[in-house]
Amino acid sequence: MANKIIVTGGAGFIGSAVVRHIIRMTQDQVCIIDKLTYAGNLESLESVSGSPRLRFEKADICDRAAMDRIFADFQPDIVMHLAAESHVDRSIDGPGEFIQTNIVGTYTLLEAARKYFNALDEEARRKFRFHHISTDEVYGDLEGPGDFFRETTPYAPSSPYSASKAASDHLVRAWKRTFKLPTIVTNCSNNYGPYHFPEKLIPLVILNALDGKPLPVYGTGAQIRDWLYVEDHARALYLVATSGVPGETYNIGGHNEKKNIEVVHKICEILDELQPRADGKSYAEQITFVTDRPGHDLRYAIDADKIGRELGWKPQETFESGIRKTVQWYLDHRFTWCKNVQDGTYNRERLGIGGAK
């Protein structure tokens, strides 16, 4: 039986991947809720925009009246909550937006969901799920090379961004325990792939390289991240939302630990092959080391055994296959999607989606 799913932040990087997956691979109906801030881009949904099973609501998750209206009108079976401010550097420059969206917004959405859930009949209540999508950054960083983040790892956030996400995770779990709202939490490692906003490491390096600009690397580039291809993540999130157990947490990782400098060199290597520089030199000559940011975590690594063991998920992409697909996508879309985002001329609200409000 098809589900009716609200996806908050559905015009963002991970959210749009989730929406594309649901529309292409299932018969479920989707209602996107997105405020369309700088990183929200309806062009990322162009390939599925004609689906009659997709609708769009431009709304702020902090707007309780709007959330109540959307819940009452759409009557969701599942909420997948991805709307968040997510860039660490921006959180250092201006923490306020992160507190408002990630904490107050999550609280507002939880209260709207609780009101809606309490009015459902018993059968609908058994089906309802509130799936909160979070990050591995809430755990802080790891010391030894053999350590991994597990679902039981204590929280130790380092940045305003990760602290705001940690707070939202705690709210979601509290609403499960206190109010019996059937919530699930997932914490993921670093995502990469198509439609990634160019402020993040991988798209920034690809596009800067092609434009002949410096490739900025914090410190010595020794920071280690576990890289997860966004379409693998989208599959995992849908699986958790539809088959996960309320009250549980699932960590989602790509099993691809790489130093940042290794990632940059790999991108340069692929670009050298696919789009060589006119002067014949390697893109690696554009690498520039810059002052490290405050409180920069050294190593993240996810133990994703639980979701594999209990739900049967595993990533389909290796880092090598995923990063090649990603570089090729940016090459193919350099003068369309990428250009529109880089020069600021893209109109986030231009694309027509059936049922838009």
PDB file of C-alpha atoms in Angstrom, residues 73-176:
ATOM      1  CA  ASP A  73      -4.377  18.772   4.329  1.00  0.00           C
ATOM      2  CA  PHE A  74      -1.855  16.133   3.209  1.00  0.00           C
ATOM      3  CA  GLN A  75      -2.554  13.532   5.942  1.00  0.00           C
ATOM      4  CA  PRO A  76       0.937  11.950   5.959  1.00  0.00           C
ATOM      5  CA  ASP A  77       1.807   8.413   7.017  1.00  0.00           C
ATOM      6  CA  ILE A  78       5.496   9.297   7.365  1.00  0.00           C
ATOM      7  CA  VAL A  79       7.495  12.456   8.029  1.00  0.00           C
ATOM      8  CA  MET A  80      11.105  12.514   6.854  1.00  0.00           C
ATOM      9  CA  HIS A  81      12.681  15.557   8.485  1.00  0.00           C
ATOM     10  CA  LEU A  82      15.768  16.763   6.597  1.00  0.00           C
ATOM     11  CA  ALA A  83      15.294  20.545   6.721  1.00  0.00           C
ATOM     12  CA  ALA A  84      18.346  22.018   8.438  1.00  0.00           C
ATOM     13  CA  GLU A  85      21.110  24.564   8.269  1.00  0.00           C
ATOM     14  CA  SER A  86      24.113  22.329   7.663  1.00  0.00           C
ATOM     15  CA  HIS A  87      27.359  24.145   6.822  1.00  0.00           C
ATOM     16  CA  VAL A  88      29.861  24.239   9.702  1.00  0.00           C
ATOM     17  CA  ASP A  89      31.659  27.381   8.503  1.00  0.00           C
ATOM     18  CA  ARG A  90      28.369  29.271   8.275  1.00  0.00           C
ATOM     19  CA  SER A  91      27.476  28.137  11.809  1.00  0.00           C
ATOM     20  CA  ILE A  92      30.716  29.622  13.115  1.00  0.00           C
ATOM     21  CA  ASP A  93      30.085  32.920  11.340  1.00  0.00           C
ATOM     22  CA  GLY A  94      26.434  33.115  12.412  1.00  0.00           C
ATOM     23  CA  PRO A  95      25.070  30.508  14.864  1.00  0.00           C
ATOM     24  CA  GLY A  96      21.639  32.110  15.263  1.00  0.00           C
ATOM     25  CA  GLU A  97      20.082  30.664  12.105  1.00  0.00           C
ATOM     26  CA  PHE A  98      21.232  27.199  13.145  1.00  0.00           C
ATOM     27  CA  ILE A  99      19.613  27.499  16.565  1.00  0.00           C
ATOM     28  CA  GLN A 100      16.379  28.727  14.997  1.00  0.00           C
ATOM     29  CA  THR A 101      16.032  26.211  12.171  1.00  0.00           C
ATOM     30  CA  ASN A 102      17.627  23.115  13.658  1.00  0.00           C
ATOM     31  CA  ILE A 103      16.298  23.373  17.212  1.00  0.00           C
ATOM     32  CA  VAL A 104      13.206  25.592  17.171  1.00  0.00           C
ATOM     33  CA  GLY A 105      12.170  24.269  13.763  1.00  0.00           C
ATOM     34  CA  THR A 106      12.462  20.658  14.869  1.00  0.00           C
ATOM     35  CA  TYR A 107      10.486  21.428  18.037  1.00  0.00           C
ATOM     36  CA  THR A 108       7.749  23.121  15.995  1.00  0.00           C
ATOM     37  CA  LEU A 109       7.549  20.210  13.572  1.00  0.00           C
ATOM     38  CA  LEU A 110       7.427  17.695  16.432  1.00  0.00           C
ATOM     39  CA  GLU A 111       4.537  19.543  18.036  1.00  0.00           C
ATOM     40  CA  ALA A 112       2.623  19.698  14.759  1.00  0.00           C
ATOM     41  CA  ALA A 113       3.262  15.976  14.262  1.00  0.00           C
ATOM     42  CA  ARG A 114       2.158  15.211  17.824  1.00  0.00           C
ATOM     43  CA  LYS A 115      -1.113  17.094  17.390  1.00  0.00           C
ATOM     44  CA  TYR A 116      -1.761  15.308  14.104  1.00  0.00           C
ATOM     45  CA  PHE A 117      -0.751  11.892  15.486  1.00  0.00           C
ATOM     46  CA  ASN A 118      -3.002  12.162  18.536  1.00  0.00           C
ATOM     47  CA  ALA A 119      -6.030  12.768  16.304  1.00  0.00           C
ATOM     48  CA  LEU A 120      -5.424   9.649  14.153  1.00  0.00           C
ATOM     49  CA  ASP A 121      -7.383   6.434  14.534  1.00  0.00           C
ATOM     50  CA  GLU A 122      -5.610   3.384  15.923  1.00  0.00           C
ATOM     51  CA  GLU A 123      -4.742   1.871  12.554  1.00  0.00           C
ATOM     52  CA  ALA A 124      -3.244   5.119  11.239  1.00  0.00           C
ATOM     53  CA  ARG A 125      -1.290   5.602  14.477  1.00  0.00           C
ATOM     54  CA  ARG A 126       0.330   2.187  14.034  1.00  0.00           C
ATOM     55  CA  LYS A 127       1.546   3.190  10.574  1.00  0.00           C
ATOM     56  CA  PHE A 128       2.766   6.708  11.376  1.00  0.00           C
ATOM     57  CA  ARG A 129       6.503   7.418  11.654  1.00  0.00           C
ATOM     58  CA  PHE A 130       8.538  10.571  12.316  1.00  0.00           C
ATOM     59  CA  HIS A 131      12.010  10.027  10.875  1.00  0.00           C
ATOM     60  CA  HIS A 132      14.616  12.594  11.919  1.00  0.00           C
ATOM     61  CA  ILE A 133      17.742  12.736   9.740  1.00  0.00           C
ATOM     62  CA  SER A 134      20.889  13.830  11.586  1.00  0.00           C
ATOM     63  CA  THR A 135      24.672  13.729  11.280  1.00  0.00           C
ATOM     64  CA  ASP A 136      27.667  11.868  12.683  1.00  0.00           C
ATOM     65  CA  GLU A 137      29.095  15.238  13.745  1.00  0.00           C
ATOM     66  CA  VAL A 138      26.984  15.105  16.915  1.00  0.00           C
ATOM     67  CA  TYR A 139      29.480  12.538  18.237  1.00  0.00           C
ATOM     68  CA  GLY A 140      32.471  14.894  18.046  1.00  0.00           C
ATOM     69  CA  ASP A 141      35.585  13.224  16.695  1.00  0.00           C
ATOM     70  CA  LEU A 142      37.495   9.983  17.160  1.00  0.00           C
ATOM     71  CA  GLU A 143      40.956   9.450  18.583  1.00  0.00           C
ATOM     72  CA  GLY A 144      42.235   5.986  17.694  1.00  0.00           C
ATOM     73  CA  PRO A 145      42.228   4.580  14.136  1.00  0.00           C
ATOM     74  CA  GLY A 146      40.184   1.607  15.368  1.00  0.00           C
ATOM     75  CA  ASP A 147      37.394   3.688  16.900  1.00  0.00           C
ATOM     76  CA  PHE A 148      34.002   4.102  15.225  1.00  0.00           C
ATOM     77  CA  PHE A 149      30.804   5.998  15.909  1.00  0.00           C
ATOM     78  CA  ARG A 150      28.105   3.610  17.036  1.00  0.00           C
ATOM     79  CA  GLU A 151      24.478   4.265  17.921  1.00  0.00           C
ATOM     80  CA  THR A 152      25.493   4.228  21.608  1.00  0.00           C
ATOM     81  CA  THR A 153      28.430   6.655  21.260  1.00  0.00           C
ATOM     82  CA  PRO A 154      28.036   9.611  23.671  1.00  0.00           C
ATOM     83  CA  TYR A 155      27.379  12.989  22.096  1.00  0.00           C
ATOM     84  CA  ALA A 156      30.228  15.527  22.087  1.00  0.00           C
ATOM     85  CA  PRO A 157      29.501  18.148  19.393  1.00  0.00           C
ATOM     86  CA  SER A 158      32.274  20.574  18.469  1.00  0.00           C
ATOM     87  CA  SER A 159      30.622  23.292  16.357  1.00  0.00           C
ATOM     88  CA  PRO A 160      27.443  25.375  16.602  1.00  0.00           C
ATOM     89  CA  TYR A 161      26.082  23.285  13.713  1.00  0.00           C
ATOM     90  CA  SER A 162      26.706  19.919  15.352  1.00  0.00           C
ATOM     91  CA  ALA A 163      25.494  21.208  18.725  1.00  0.00           C
ATOM     92  CA  SER A 164      22.230  22.353  17.163  1.00  0.00           C
ATOM     93  CA  LYS A 165      21.776  18.949  15.503  1.00  0.00           C
ATOM     94  CA  ALA A 166      22.558  17.177  18.772  1.00  0.00           C
ATOM     95  CA  ALA A 167      19.877  19.256  20.489  1.00  0.00           C
ATOM     96  CA  SER A 168      17.337  18.358  17.813  1.00  0.00           C
ATOM     97  CA  ASP A 169      18.195  14.645  18.176  1.00  0.00           C
ATOM     98  CA  HIS A 170      17.518  14.883  21.912  1.00  0.00           C
ATOM     99  CA  LEU A 171      14.179  16.581  21.295  1.00  0.00           C
ATOM    100  CA  VAL A 172      13.090  13.839  18.900  1.00  0.00           C
ATOM    101  CA  ARG A 173      13.966  11.094  21.389  1.00  0.00           C
ATOM    102  CA  ALA A 174      12.241  12.977  24.216  1.00  0.00           C
ATOM    103  CA  TRP A 175       9.012  13.240  22.186  1.00  0.00           C
ATOM    104  CA  LYS A 176       9.153   9.465  21.732  1.00  0.00           C
TER     105      LYS A 176
END
